[in-house]
Amino acid sequence: MLQSKLAPRVRPVEDLARQDADGVWEGHFRGLHLSSAFQPVVTLSTGRVIGHEGLVRLNYADGRGATPFRFFSGGLDESGLVDLDRLSRMLHLRNFTRQAGADSGWLFLNVSPLVVASWHRYGEFLGRLLDETGIDPARVVVEIAESGVQDGDTLARAVAHYRQLGCLVAIDDYGVGLSSVTRLWSLGVDIVKLDRELLTAAMASPDERRLLPSLVEFLHDCGTLVLMEGVEHFDEALLAMEVGCDLAQGFHFAPPQPALVDPAQTLSIDALRAAAAGSVRPTPGADWVQQWTERLAGAARRLADGAPLPVSVDMLVGQPALLRCYWLDSDGVQRGDSLLGAQAAAPRFPMLLDQNGADASERGFFARAIAHPQAVQMSRPYLQRGFGVACVTAAVTAELAGAPGVLCCDVAWRDDRGG
C-alpha cells in the first residue's frame, strides 16, 4: 500500500499512440484525439529558423476542438495529467524526428508544472524517450513555466535533472505571476521566454517599453538567451528586435502547423531591419527629435561664436520639458554647474544631480557625439537621477571658450509623441 502511494501507476503511454496511414503519430486519451503542431523559432539577427516548439492539439471525438489549458491546468487528476503530458511529449518527439534532419535545430518541449514537481514519483520517462527516438538530447529544450513551480528547490532539482539528461532548459512565461530575478540568476538556465503580457504592456505603455531593454540586458548578464514569444504583428516583432531579444516566435513569423519549416528557409526580417535602422523608438517621435536637434545645434553655434554658456542655452532653458543643460569637456567631465530648466520642477533628489566635476565619459551619448562631430545625438530614455524622472539626453560637440567638448541637455520624456 505504501509503495503504491510513492509510485502511482501510470499506464504506458505507448499504448495510447499510433501512426496514421501517412506515418504521422497521433494519440487517443479519454475521448480526446491528440496531434502535434510545430511553431518555428527564429533568430532576430538573421531570420533563420533555429528550431520549433511542439504544441499539442486536442479534439473531442465529434471533431470539436478542446482547449489544452483546461486539461493541463487542473482539469485532470494527477495520474491523468502525467499521462497527458507524457503522451504529448512522445508525439512531438516522434513527429519531429520523422521529419527533422541533422540541421533542423532544436525541439522545444513543454513540461507541465505538476510533472516538474512530481516527476521523481513516477520514474524516468524523457530519458527513455530520447533513447527510443535517437535524438541528440542537446537538441531538446525543456520548457518549464517558472510561475507554475512555487518551490525554488523543486524547480532547481528539475532543472538539474533535465540538464543531466543532456537537454537544454528554458524558463517559460517569464514576467508574469511570481517571476523572481534572484531565483532565475541561481538556476543558470539556457533560454528565458518572455511572456506575451510583457510585450503587450510595452506596446501600450511607454514606461513599460522603457524597462524592457534593461530586463533583456539583465537576462543576458545571467548568461541566457532571450526569446520573445507571442509575436503576432510587425510592430511587436520590431520591438523585440529593438530591445535586444535574441529569438522570437509567433504568428507574425509563422503559425503552428504539422509540418516543420525547412531549416534552409530564412523568414524575411529585411523590413524589420530597415524599420529598426530608421526608427528612433523608444525615444520620442520624429517631430520632437527634430525640434530638439535644431534647438541644441543653435545653442552649440552660439557657444562656438563666443557667447557664454547661460546665454547660449537661454532658449533651451525656457522650454517646458527641459530639465538641465551642461557642458562636458573632451574627457567627458562636466565643467560648471548644471543650468536648470526655468519651468522644471525642483530636483527630487538634489544630492544626486550631477554638477561640476561629474564624470559622464561612459555615457553612450557622449561617445557618439565625440565620434560624430556636429551631429546631434539622442539617447534612449533613462532615469535622470537628480530629478527622478525619465529623460532623453541630446548631445552635440561644441567649443566653450575655445576648448572642445560636448553640449548636453536632459529633456523630460513622457511618451513617444514627445515631452
CSV table of C-alpha atoms in Angstrom, one decimal:
chain,number,residue,atom,x,y,z
A,1,MET,CA,0.0,0.0,0.0
A,2,LEU,CA,2.8,2.3,0.9
A,3,GLN,CA,4.6,1.5,-2.4
A,4,SER,CA,1.5,2.4,-4.4
A,5,LYS,CA,1.4,5.9,-2.8
A,6,LEU,CA,5.0,6.6,-3.5
A,7,ALA,CA,4.9,5.3,-7.1
A,8,PRO,CA,1.5,5.9,-8.6
A,9,ARG,CA,0.7,3.6,-11.5
A,10,VAL,CA,0.7,5.3,-14.9
A,11,ARG,CA,-0.2,3.1,-17.8
A,12,PRO,CA,2.3,3.1,-20.7
A,13,VAL,CA,1.6,6.0,-22.9
A,14,GLU,CA,2.9,3.9,-25.8
A,15,ASP,CA,-0.5,2.1,-25.7
A,16,LEU,CA,-2.2,5.5,-26.4
A,17,ALA,CA,-0.3,6.4,-29.6
A,18,ARG,CA,-0.4,5.1,-33.1
A,19,GLN,CA,0.6,6.1,-36.6
A,20,ASP,CA,-1.9,7.0,-39.3
A,21,ALA,CA,-1.7,6.0,-43.0
A,22,ASP,CA,0.9,8.8,-43.7
A,23,GLY,CA,3.1,7.8,-40.8
A,24,VAL,CA,2.1,10.7,-38.6
A,25,TRP,CA,1.9,9.9,-34.9
A,26,GLU,CA,-1.4,10.7,-33.1
A,27,GLY,CA,-2.8,9.9,-29.6
A,28,HIS,CA,-6.1,8.9,-28.1
A,29,PHE,CA,-6.7,9.8,-24.5
A,30,ARG,CA,-10.0,9.7,-22.5
A,31,GLY,CA,-12.1,10.6,-25.5
A,32,LEU,CA,-9.6,13.1,-26.9
A,33,HIS,CA,-7.6,13.0,-30.1
A,34,LEU,CA,-4.1,14.4,-29.8
A,35,SER,CA,-1.9,15.7,-32.6
A,36,SER,CA,1.3,17.7,-32.9
A,37,ALA,CA,1.8,21.2,-34.4
A,38,PHE,CA,5.1,22.9,-34.6
A,39,GLN,CA,5.8,26.6,-34.5
A,40,PRO,CA,9.2,27.8,-35.7
A,41,VAL,CA,11.5,29.8,-33.6
A,42,VAL,CA,13.7,32.4,-35.4
A,43,THR,CA,16.8,34.3,-34.6
A,44,LEU,CA,16.3,38.0,-34.9
A,45,SER,CA,19.8,38.6,-36.2
A,46,THR,CA,19.3,36.7,-39.5
A,47,GLY,CA,15.7,35.4,-39.6
A,48,ARG,CA,17.0,31.8,-39.7
A,49,VAL,CA,14.7,29.1,-38.3
A,50,ILE,CA,16.7,27.6,-35.4
A,51,GLY,CA,14.0,25.2,-34.0
A,52,HIS,CA,10.4,24.5,-33.4
A,53,GLU,CA,8.1,24.4,-30.4
A,54,GLY,CA,5.9,21.3,-30.1
A,55,LEU,CA,2.3,22.3,-29.4
A,56,VAL,CA,-0.4,19.7,-28.7
A,57,ARG,CA,-3.8,20.0,-30.5
A,58,LEU,CA,-6.8,18.4,-28.8
A,59,ASN,CA,-10.1,17.4,-30.3
A,60,TYR,CA,-13.1,15.6,-29.0
A,61,ALA,CA,-14.4,12.5,-30.8
A,62,ASP,CA,-17.0,14.6,-32.6
A,63,GLY,CA,-14.3,16.9,-34.0
A,64,ARG,CA,-14.8,19.8,-31.7
A,65,GLY,CA,-11.6,21.5,-30.6
A,66,ALA,CA,-10.6,21.3,-26.9
A,67,THR,CA,-8.5,23.8,-25.0
A,68,PRO,CA,-5.2,22.3,-23.8
A,69,PHE,CA,-5.1,24.8,-20.9
A,70,ARG,CA,-8.3,23.4,-19.4
A,71,PHE,CA,-6.7,20.0,-19.0
A,72,PHE,CA,-3.1,21.0,-18.2
A,73,SER,CA,-4.3,23.5,-15.5
A,74,GLY,CA,-6.2,21.1,-13.3
A,75,GLY,CA,-9.0,19.5,-15.4
A,76,LEU,CA,-7.5,16.1,-14.7
A,77,ASP,CA,-6.4,14.1,-11.7
A,78,GLU,CA,-2.6,13.9,-11.1
A,79,SER,CA,-2.3,10.5,-12.8
A,80,GLY,CA,-4.2,11.6,-15.8
A,81,LEU,CA,-2.2,14.8,-16.1
A,82,VAL,CA,1.0,12.8,-16.1
A,83,ASP,CA,-0.4,10.6,-18.9
A,84,LEU,CA,-1.4,13.5,-21.0
A,85,ASP,CA,1.9,15.4,-20.5
A,86,ARG,CA,3.9,12.3,-21.4
A,87,LEU,CA,1.8,11.4,-24.4
A,88,SER,CA,2.1,14.9,-25.7
A,89,ARG,CA,5.9,14.9,-25.4
A,90,MET,CA,6.1,11.5,-27.0
A,91,LEU,CA,4.0,12.6,-30.0
A,92,HIS,CA,6.1,15.7,-30.5
A,93,LEU,CA,9.4,13.9,-30.3
A,94,ARG,CA,8.3,11.1,-32.7
A,95,ASN,CA,6.7,13.5,-35.2
A,96,PHE,CA,9.7,15.8,-35.0
A,97,THR,CA,12.3,13.1,-35.6
A,98,ARG,CA,10.4,11.6,-38.5
A,99,GLN,CA,10.6,14.9,-40.3
A,100,ALA,CA,13.8,16.5,-38.9
A,101,GLY,CA,17.2,16.3,-40.4
A,102,ALA,CA,20.5,16.8,-38.6
A,103,ASP,CA,20.3,20.6,-39.3
A,104,SER,CA,16.7,21.1,-38.1
A,105,GLY,CA,17.7,22.7,-34.9
A,106,TRP,CA,16.0,22.5,-31.5
A,107,LEU,CA,12.7,21.0,-30.4
A,108,PHE,CA,11.1,22.9,-27.6
A,109,LEU,CA,9.0,20.7,-25.3
A,110,ASN,CA,6.7,22.0,-22.6
A,111,VAL,CA,6.6,20.1,-19.3
A,112,SER,CA,3.6,20.6,-17.0
A,113,PRO,CA,4.5,22.3,-13.7
A,114,LEU,CA,2.8,19.4,-11.9
A,115,VAL,CA,5.0,16.9,-13.6
A,116,VAL,CA,8.0,19.1,-12.8
A,117,ALA,CA,7.1,18.9,-9.2
A,118,SER,CA,6.4,15.2,-9.1
A,119,TRP,CA,8.4,13.5,-11.8
A,120,HIS,CA,10.6,11.6,-9.3
A,121,ARG,CA,7.5,9.8,-8.0
A,122,TYR,CA,6.6,8.4,-11.4
A,123,GLY,CA,10.0,7.3,-12.7
A,124,GLU,CA,12.1,8.5,-15.6
A,125,PHE,CA,10.3,9.0,-18.9
A,126,LEU,CA,12.0,11.6,-21.0
A,127,GLY,CA,15.4,9.8,-20.9
A,128,ARG,CA,13.8,6.6,-22.2
A,129,LEU,CA,12.0,8.6,-24.9
A,130,LEU,CA,15.2,10.2,-26.0
A,131,ASP,CA,16.9,6.8,-26.3
A,132,GLU,CA,13.9,5.5,-28.3
A,133,THR,CA,13.8,8.3,-30.8
A,134,GLY,CA,17.6,8.5,-31.1
A,135,ILE,CA,17.6,12.3,-31.0
A,136,ASP,CA,20.6,14.1,-29.5
A,137,PRO,CA,19.4,15.4,-26.1
A,138,ALA,CA,21.3,18.7,-26.8
A,139,ARG,CA,18.6,19.4,-29.5
A,140,VAL,CA,15.8,19.2,-27.0
A,141,VAL,CA,14.9,22.3,-25.0
A,142,VAL,CA,12.7,21.5,-22.0
A,143,GLU,CA,10.4,24.4,-21.2
A,144,ILE,CA,9.3,24.9,-17.6
A,145,ALA,CA,6.8,27.6,-16.6
A,146,GLU,CA,8.6,29.3,-13.7
A,147,SER,CA,5.4,30.8,-12.3
A,148,GLY,CA,3.9,27.3,-12.1
A,149,VAL,CA,6.5,25.9,-9.7
A,150,GLN,CA,6.4,27.8,-6.4
A,151,ASP,CA,9.1,25.9,-4.5
A,152,GLY,CA,12.5,27.0,-5.5
A,153,ASP,CA,14.3,23.8,-4.5
A,154,THR,CA,11.8,21.7,-6.6
A,155,LEU,CA,12.5,23.9,-9.6
A,156,ALA,CA,16.3,23.7,-9.1
A,157,ARG,CA,16.1,19.9,-8.9
A,158,ALA,CA,14.1,19.7,-12.1
A,159,VAL,CA,16.5,22.0,-14.0
A,160,ALA,CA,19.4,19.8,-12.8
A,161,HIS,CA,17.6,16.6,-13.8
A,162,TYR,CA,16.9,17.7,-17.4
A,163,ARG,CA,20.4,19.1,-17.7
A,164,GLN,CA,21.8,15.8,-16.5
A,165,LEU,CA,19.9,14.1,-19.4
A,166,GLY,CA,21.8,16.5,-21.7
A,167,CYS,CA,18.9,18.7,-22.6
A,168,LEU,CA,18.8,22.5,-22.6
A,169,VAL,CA,16.4,24.2,-20.3
A,170,ALA,CA,14.2,27.2,-20.9
A,171,ILE,CA,12.1,29.2,-18.4
A,172,ASP,CA,8.7,29.8,-20.0
A,173,ASP,CA,6.2,32.6,-19.5
A,174,TYR,CA,8.8,34.7,-17.6
A,175,GLY,CA,7.5,38.1,-16.5
A,176,VAL,CA,4.1,37.0,-15.1
A,177,GLY,CA,3.0,35.8,-11.7
A,178,LEU,CA,5.8,35.3,-9.2
A,179,SER,CA,8.8,35.6,-11.5
A,180,SER,CA,11.9,36.1,-9.4
A,181,VAL,CA,15.1,37.6,-10.7
A,182,THR,CA,17.2,36.1,-7.8
A,183,ARG,CA,15.8,32.6,-8.4
A,184,LEU,CA,16.5,32.9,-12.2
A,185,TRP,CA,20.1,34.0,-11.5
A,186,SER,CA,20.8,30.9,-9.4
A,187,LEU,CA,19.1,28.4,-11.9
A,188,GLY,CA,21.5,29.1,-14.7
A,189,VAL,CA,19.1,28.1,-17.5
A,190,ASP,CA,19.9,28.4,-21.2
A,191,ILE,CA,16.9,30.3,-22.5
A,192,VAL,CA,14.3,32.6,-21.0
A,193,LYS,CA,11.0,33.0,-22.9
A,194,LEU,CA,9.4,36.4,-22.2
A,195,ASP,CA,5.6,36.1,-21.8
A,196,ARG,CA,3.4,37.9,-24.3
A,197,GLU,CA,2.0,40.0,-21.4
A,198,LEU,CA,5.3,41.9,-21.2
A,199,LEU,CA,5.1,42.5,-25.0
A,200,THR,CA,1.5,43.9,-24.9
A,201,ALA,CA,2.3,46.0,-21.9
A,202,ALA,CA,5.3,47.5,-23.6
A,203,MET,CA,3.3,48.2,-26.7
A,204,ALA,CA,0.6,50.0,-24.7
A,205,SER,CA,2.8,52.0,-22.3
A,206,PRO,CA,6.0,54.0,-23.0
A,207,ASP,CA,7.1,53.4,-19.4
A,208,GLU,CA,6.8,49.7,-19.8
A,209,ARG,CA,8.6,49.9,-23.1
A,210,ARG,CA,11.5,51.7,-21.5
A,211,LEU,CA,12.0,48.9,-19.0
A,212,LEU,CA,12.3,46.1,-21.5
A,213,PRO,CA,15.8,46.7,-22.7
A,214,SER,CA,17.1,46.6,-19.1
A,215,LEU,CA,15.3,43.3,-18.4
A,216,VAL,CA,16.8,41.8,-21.6
A,217,GLU,CA,20.2,43.1,-20.6
A,218,PHE,CA,19.8,41.6,-17.1
A,219,LEU,CA,18.9,38.2,-18.6
A,220,HIS,CA,21.9,38.3,-20.8
A,221,ASP,CA,24.0,39.0,-17.8
A,222,CYS,CA,22.6,35.8,-16.3
A,223,GLY,CA,24.0,34.0,-19.3
A,224,THR,CA,20.7,33.2,-21.0
A,225,LEU,CA,19.4,33.7,-24.5
A,226,VAL,CA,16.1,35.8,-24.5
A,227,LEU,CA,13.2,34.6,-26.6
A,228,MET,CA,10.1,36.8,-27.1
A,229,GLU,CA,7.0,34.7,-27.6
A,230,GLY,CA,3.6,35.6,-28.8
A,231,VAL,CA,4.8,38.0,-31.5
A,232,GLU,CA,1.8,38.5,-33.7
A,233,HIS,CA,2.3,41.8,-35.5
A,234,PHE,CA,5.1,43.7,-37.3
A,235,ASP,CA,5.4,46.4,-34.6
A,236,GLU,CA,5.7,43.7,-31.9
A,237,ALA,CA,8.5,42.0,-33.9
A,238,LEU,CA,10.2,45.4,-34.3
A,239,LEU,CA,10.0,46.0,-30.6
A,240,ALA,CA,11.5,42.5,-29.8
A,241,MET,CA,14.4,43.4,-32.1
A,242,GLU,CA,14.9,46.9,-30.7
A,243,VAL,CA,15.1,45.7,-27.1
A,244,GLY,CA,17.8,43.1,-27.9
A,245,CYS,CA,15.9,39.8,-27.9
A,246,ASP,CA,17.9,37.0,-29.5
A,247,LEU,CA,15.0,34.8,-30.6
A,248,ALA,CA,11.3,35.2,-31.3
A,249,GLN,CA,8.2,33.1,-32.2
A,250,GLY,CA,4.6,33.9,-33.0
A,251,PHE,CA,2.1,34.3,-35.8
A,252,HIS,CA,4.0,37.2,-37.3
A,253,PHE,CA,6.6,34.8,-38.4
A,254,ALA,CA,4.6,31.6,-38.9
A,255,PRO,CA,1.6,29.8,-37.3
A,256,PRO,CA,1.9,26.3,-35.8
A,257,GLN,CA,1.4,23.6,-38.3
A,258,PRO,CA,2.0,19.8,-38.5
A,259,ALA,CA,5.0,20.1,-40.9
A,260,LEU,CA,8.3,21.6,-39.9
A,261,VAL,CA,9.6,24.7,-41.6
A,262,ASP,CA,12.6,23.8,-43.9
A,263,PRO,CA,15.7,24.7,-41.9
A,264,ALA,CA,17.2,26.1,-45.0
A,265,GLN,CA,14.4,28.7,-45.1
A,266,THR,CA,15.1,32.1,-43.7
A,267,LEU,CA,12.0,34.1,-42.7
A,268,SER,CA,12.4,37.6,-44.0
A,269,ILE,CA,13.4,40.2,-41.5
A,270,ASP,CA,14.6,42.8,-44.0
A,271,ALA,CA,11.6,45.0,-43.3
A,272,LEU,CA,12.3,44.8,-39.6
A,273,ARG,CA,15.9,45.7,-40.1
A,274,ALA,CA,15.0,48.7,-42.3
A,275,ALA,CA,12.4,49.9,-39.7
A,276,ALA,CA,14.8,49.4,-36.8
A,277,ALA,CA,17.6,51.3,-38.6
A,278,GLY,CA,15.3,54.3,-39.3
A,279,SER,CA,13.5,54.2,-36.0
A,280,VAL,CA,14.1,56.5,-33.1
A,281,ARG,CA,11.9,54.4,-30.8
A,282,PRO,CA,11.7,54.3,-27.9
A,283,THR,CA,12.8,57.9,-28.0
A,284,PRO,CA,10.0,60.5,-28.7
A,285,GLY,CA,8.6,61.0,-32.2
A,286,ALA,CA,10.4,62.4,-35.2
A,287,ASP,CA,9.0,65.9,-35.0
A,288,TRP,CA,10.1,66.1,-31.3
A,289,VAL,CA,13.5,64.9,-32.2
A,290,GLN,CA,13.9,67.4,-35.0
A,291,GLN,CA,12.8,70.3,-32.7
A,292,TRP,CA,15.4,69.5,-30.1
A,293,THR,CA,18.0,68.8,-32.6
A,294,GLU,CA,17.6,72.3,-34.1
A,295,ARG,CA,17.5,73.9,-30.7
A,296,LEU,CA,20.7,72.2,-29.5
A,297,ALA,CA,22.5,72.8,-32.7
A,298,GLY,CA,21.6,76.5,-32.5
A,299,ALA,CA,22.9,76.7,-28.9
A,300,ALA,CA,26.2,75.0,-30.0
A,301,ARG,CA,26.7,77.6,-32.7
A,302,ARG,CA,26.2,80.4,-30.3
A,303,LEU,CA,28.6,78.8,-27.9
A,304,ALA,CA,31.2,78.5,-30.7
A,305,ASP,CA,30.7,82.1,-31.6
A,306,GLY,CA,31.9,83.0,-28.1
A,307,ALA,CA,28.6,83.5,-26.2
A,308,PRO,CA,28.8,82.3,-22.5
A,309,LEU,CA,27.0,79.1,-21.7
A,310,PRO,CA,23.9,80.7,-19.9
A,311,VAL,CA,23.3,82.9,-22.9
A,312,SER,CA,23.9,80.2,-25.5
A,313,VAL,CA,21.3,77.9,-23.9
A,314,ASP,CA,18.8,80.5,-22.9
A,315,MET,CA,16.2,79.3,-25.5
A,316,LEU,CA,16.7,75.7,-24.3
A,317,VAL,CA,16.3,76.6,-20.6
A,318,GLY,CA,12.9,78.2,-21.3
A,319,GLN,CA,11.4,75.1,-22.8
A,320,PRO,CA,8.8,73.4,-20.6
A,321,ALA,CA,10.4,69.9,-20.9
A,322,LEU,CA,14.0,71.0,-20.3
A,323,LEU,CA,15.4,69.6,-17.0
A,324,ARG,CA,19.0,70.8,-17.3
A,325,CYS,CA,21.8,71.9,-19.6
A,326,TYR,CA,25.5,71.3,-19.1
A,327,TRP,CA,28.8,71.1,-20.9
A,328,LEU,CA,31.3,68.2,-20.9
A,329,ASP,CA,35.0,68.6,-21.7
A,330,SER,CA,36.7,66.2,-24.2
A,331,ASP,CA,37.3,63.7,-21.4
A,332,GLY,CA,33.6,63.6,-20.5
A,333,VAL,CA,33.9,65.6,-17.3
A,334,GLN,CA,31.3,68.2,-16.6
A,335,ARG,CA,32.7,71.7,-16.3
A,336,GLY,CA,30.5,74.2,-14.4
A,337,ASP,CA,27.2,73.6,-12.7
A,338,SER,CA,24.1,72.4,-14.4
A,339,LEU,CA,21.7,75.1,-15.7
A,340,LEU,CA,18.2,74.0,-14.7
A,341,GLY,CA,15.1,74.4,-16.8
A,342,ALA,CA,13.2,77.5,-16.0
A,343,GLN,CA,9.9,75.6,-15.8
A,344,ALA,CA,11.2,72.3,-14.4
A,345,ALA,CA,10.1,71.1,-11.0
A,346,ALA,CA,12.7,71.2,-8.3
A,347,PRO,CA,15.1,68.2,-8.4
A,348,ARG,CA,13.6,65.3,-6.4
A,349,PHE,CA,17.0,64.1,-5.3
A,350,PRO,CA,19.2,67.2,-5.5
A,351,MET,CA,22.1,65.4,-3.8
A,352,LEU,CA,22.3,63.1,-6.9
A,353,LEU,CA,22.1,65.9,-9.5
A,354,ASP,CA,25.4,65.9,-11.4
A,355,GLN,CA,27.3,69.2,-11.1
A,356,ASN,CA,30.9,70.5,-11.8
A,357,GLY,CA,33.3,67.6,-11.9
A,358,ALA,CA,30.8,64.8,-12.6
A,359,ASP,CA,32.2,62.1,-15.0
A,360,ALA,CA,29.9,61.2,-17.9
A,361,SER,CA,32.6,59.7,-20.1
A,362,GLU,CA,30.9,56.3,-20.0
A,363,ARG,CA,27.6,57.6,-21.3
A,364,GLY,CA,26.7,56.4,-24.8
A,365,PHE,CA,25.5,59.8,-25.9
A,366,PHE,CA,28.9,61.3,-25.1
A,367,ALA,CA,30.8,58.7,-27.0
A,368,ARG,CA,28.5,59.0,-30.0
A,369,ALA,CA,28.8,62.8,-30.0
A,370,ILE,CA,32.6,62.6,-30.0
A,371,ALA,CA,32.6,60.0,-32.8
A,372,HIS,CA,30.2,62.1,-34.9
A,373,PRO,CA,31.2,65.8,-34.6
A,374,GLN,CA,28.4,68.4,-35.1
A,375,ALA,CA,25.8,65.7,-35.4
A,376,VAL,CA,23.2,65.8,-32.6
A,377,GLN,CA,22.9,62.5,-30.8
A,378,MET,CA,19.8,61.3,-28.8
A,379,SER,CA,20.0,58.8,-26.0
A,380,ARG,CA,17.4,56.2,-25.2
A,381,PRO,CA,15.2,57.1,-22.3
A,382,TYR,CA,16.7,56.5,-18.9
A,383,LEU,CA,16.3,57.7,-15.3
A,384,GLN,CA,17.6,61.2,-14.6
A,385,ARG,CA,18.8,60.5,-11.1
A,386,GLY,CA,18.6,64.1,-9.7
A,387,PHE,CA,15.0,64.7,-10.9
A,388,GLY,CA,13.9,61.1,-10.5
A,389,VAL,CA,12.1,61.1,-13.9
A,390,ALA,CA,12.7,59.5,-17.3
A,391,CYS,CA,14.7,61.7,-19.6
A,392,VAL,CA,16.3,61.7,-23.0
A,393,THR,CA,19.7,63.4,-23.4
A,394,ALA,CA,20.5,65.4,-26.6
A,395,ALA,CA,24.3,65.9,-27.1
A,396,VAL,CA,26.4,67.6,-29.7
A,397,THR,CA,30.1,68.7,-29.9
A,398,ALA,CA,30.6,72.4,-29.1
A,399,GLU,CA,33.5,74.5,-28.0
A,400,LEU,CA,33.4,76.5,-24.8
A,401,ALA,CA,36.0,79.3,-24.6
A,402,GLY,CA,38.0,77.6,-27.4
A,403,ALA,CA,38.1,74.2,-25.6
A,404,PRO,CA,36.5,71.2,-27.4
A,405,GLY,CA,33.7,69.4,-25.6
A,406,VAL,CA,30.1,68.3,-25.8
A,407,LEU,CA,27.0,70.4,-25.0
A,408,CYS,CA,24.1,68.3,-23.5
A,409,CYS,CA,20.6,68.8,-22.4
A,410,ASP,CA,18.4,66.4,-20.4
A,411,VAL,CA,14.8,66.6,-21.5
A,412,ALA,CA,11.8,65.0,-19.7
A,413,TRP,CA,10.3,62.2,-21.6
A,414,ARG,CA,6.7,61.3,-21.1
A,415,ASP,CA,5.6,59.3,-24.1
A,416,ASP,CA,6.6,58.5,-27.7
A,417,ARG,CA,5.0,61.7,-29.0
A,418,GLY,CA,7.4,63.9,-27.1
A,419,GLY,CA,7.8,65.5,-23.7
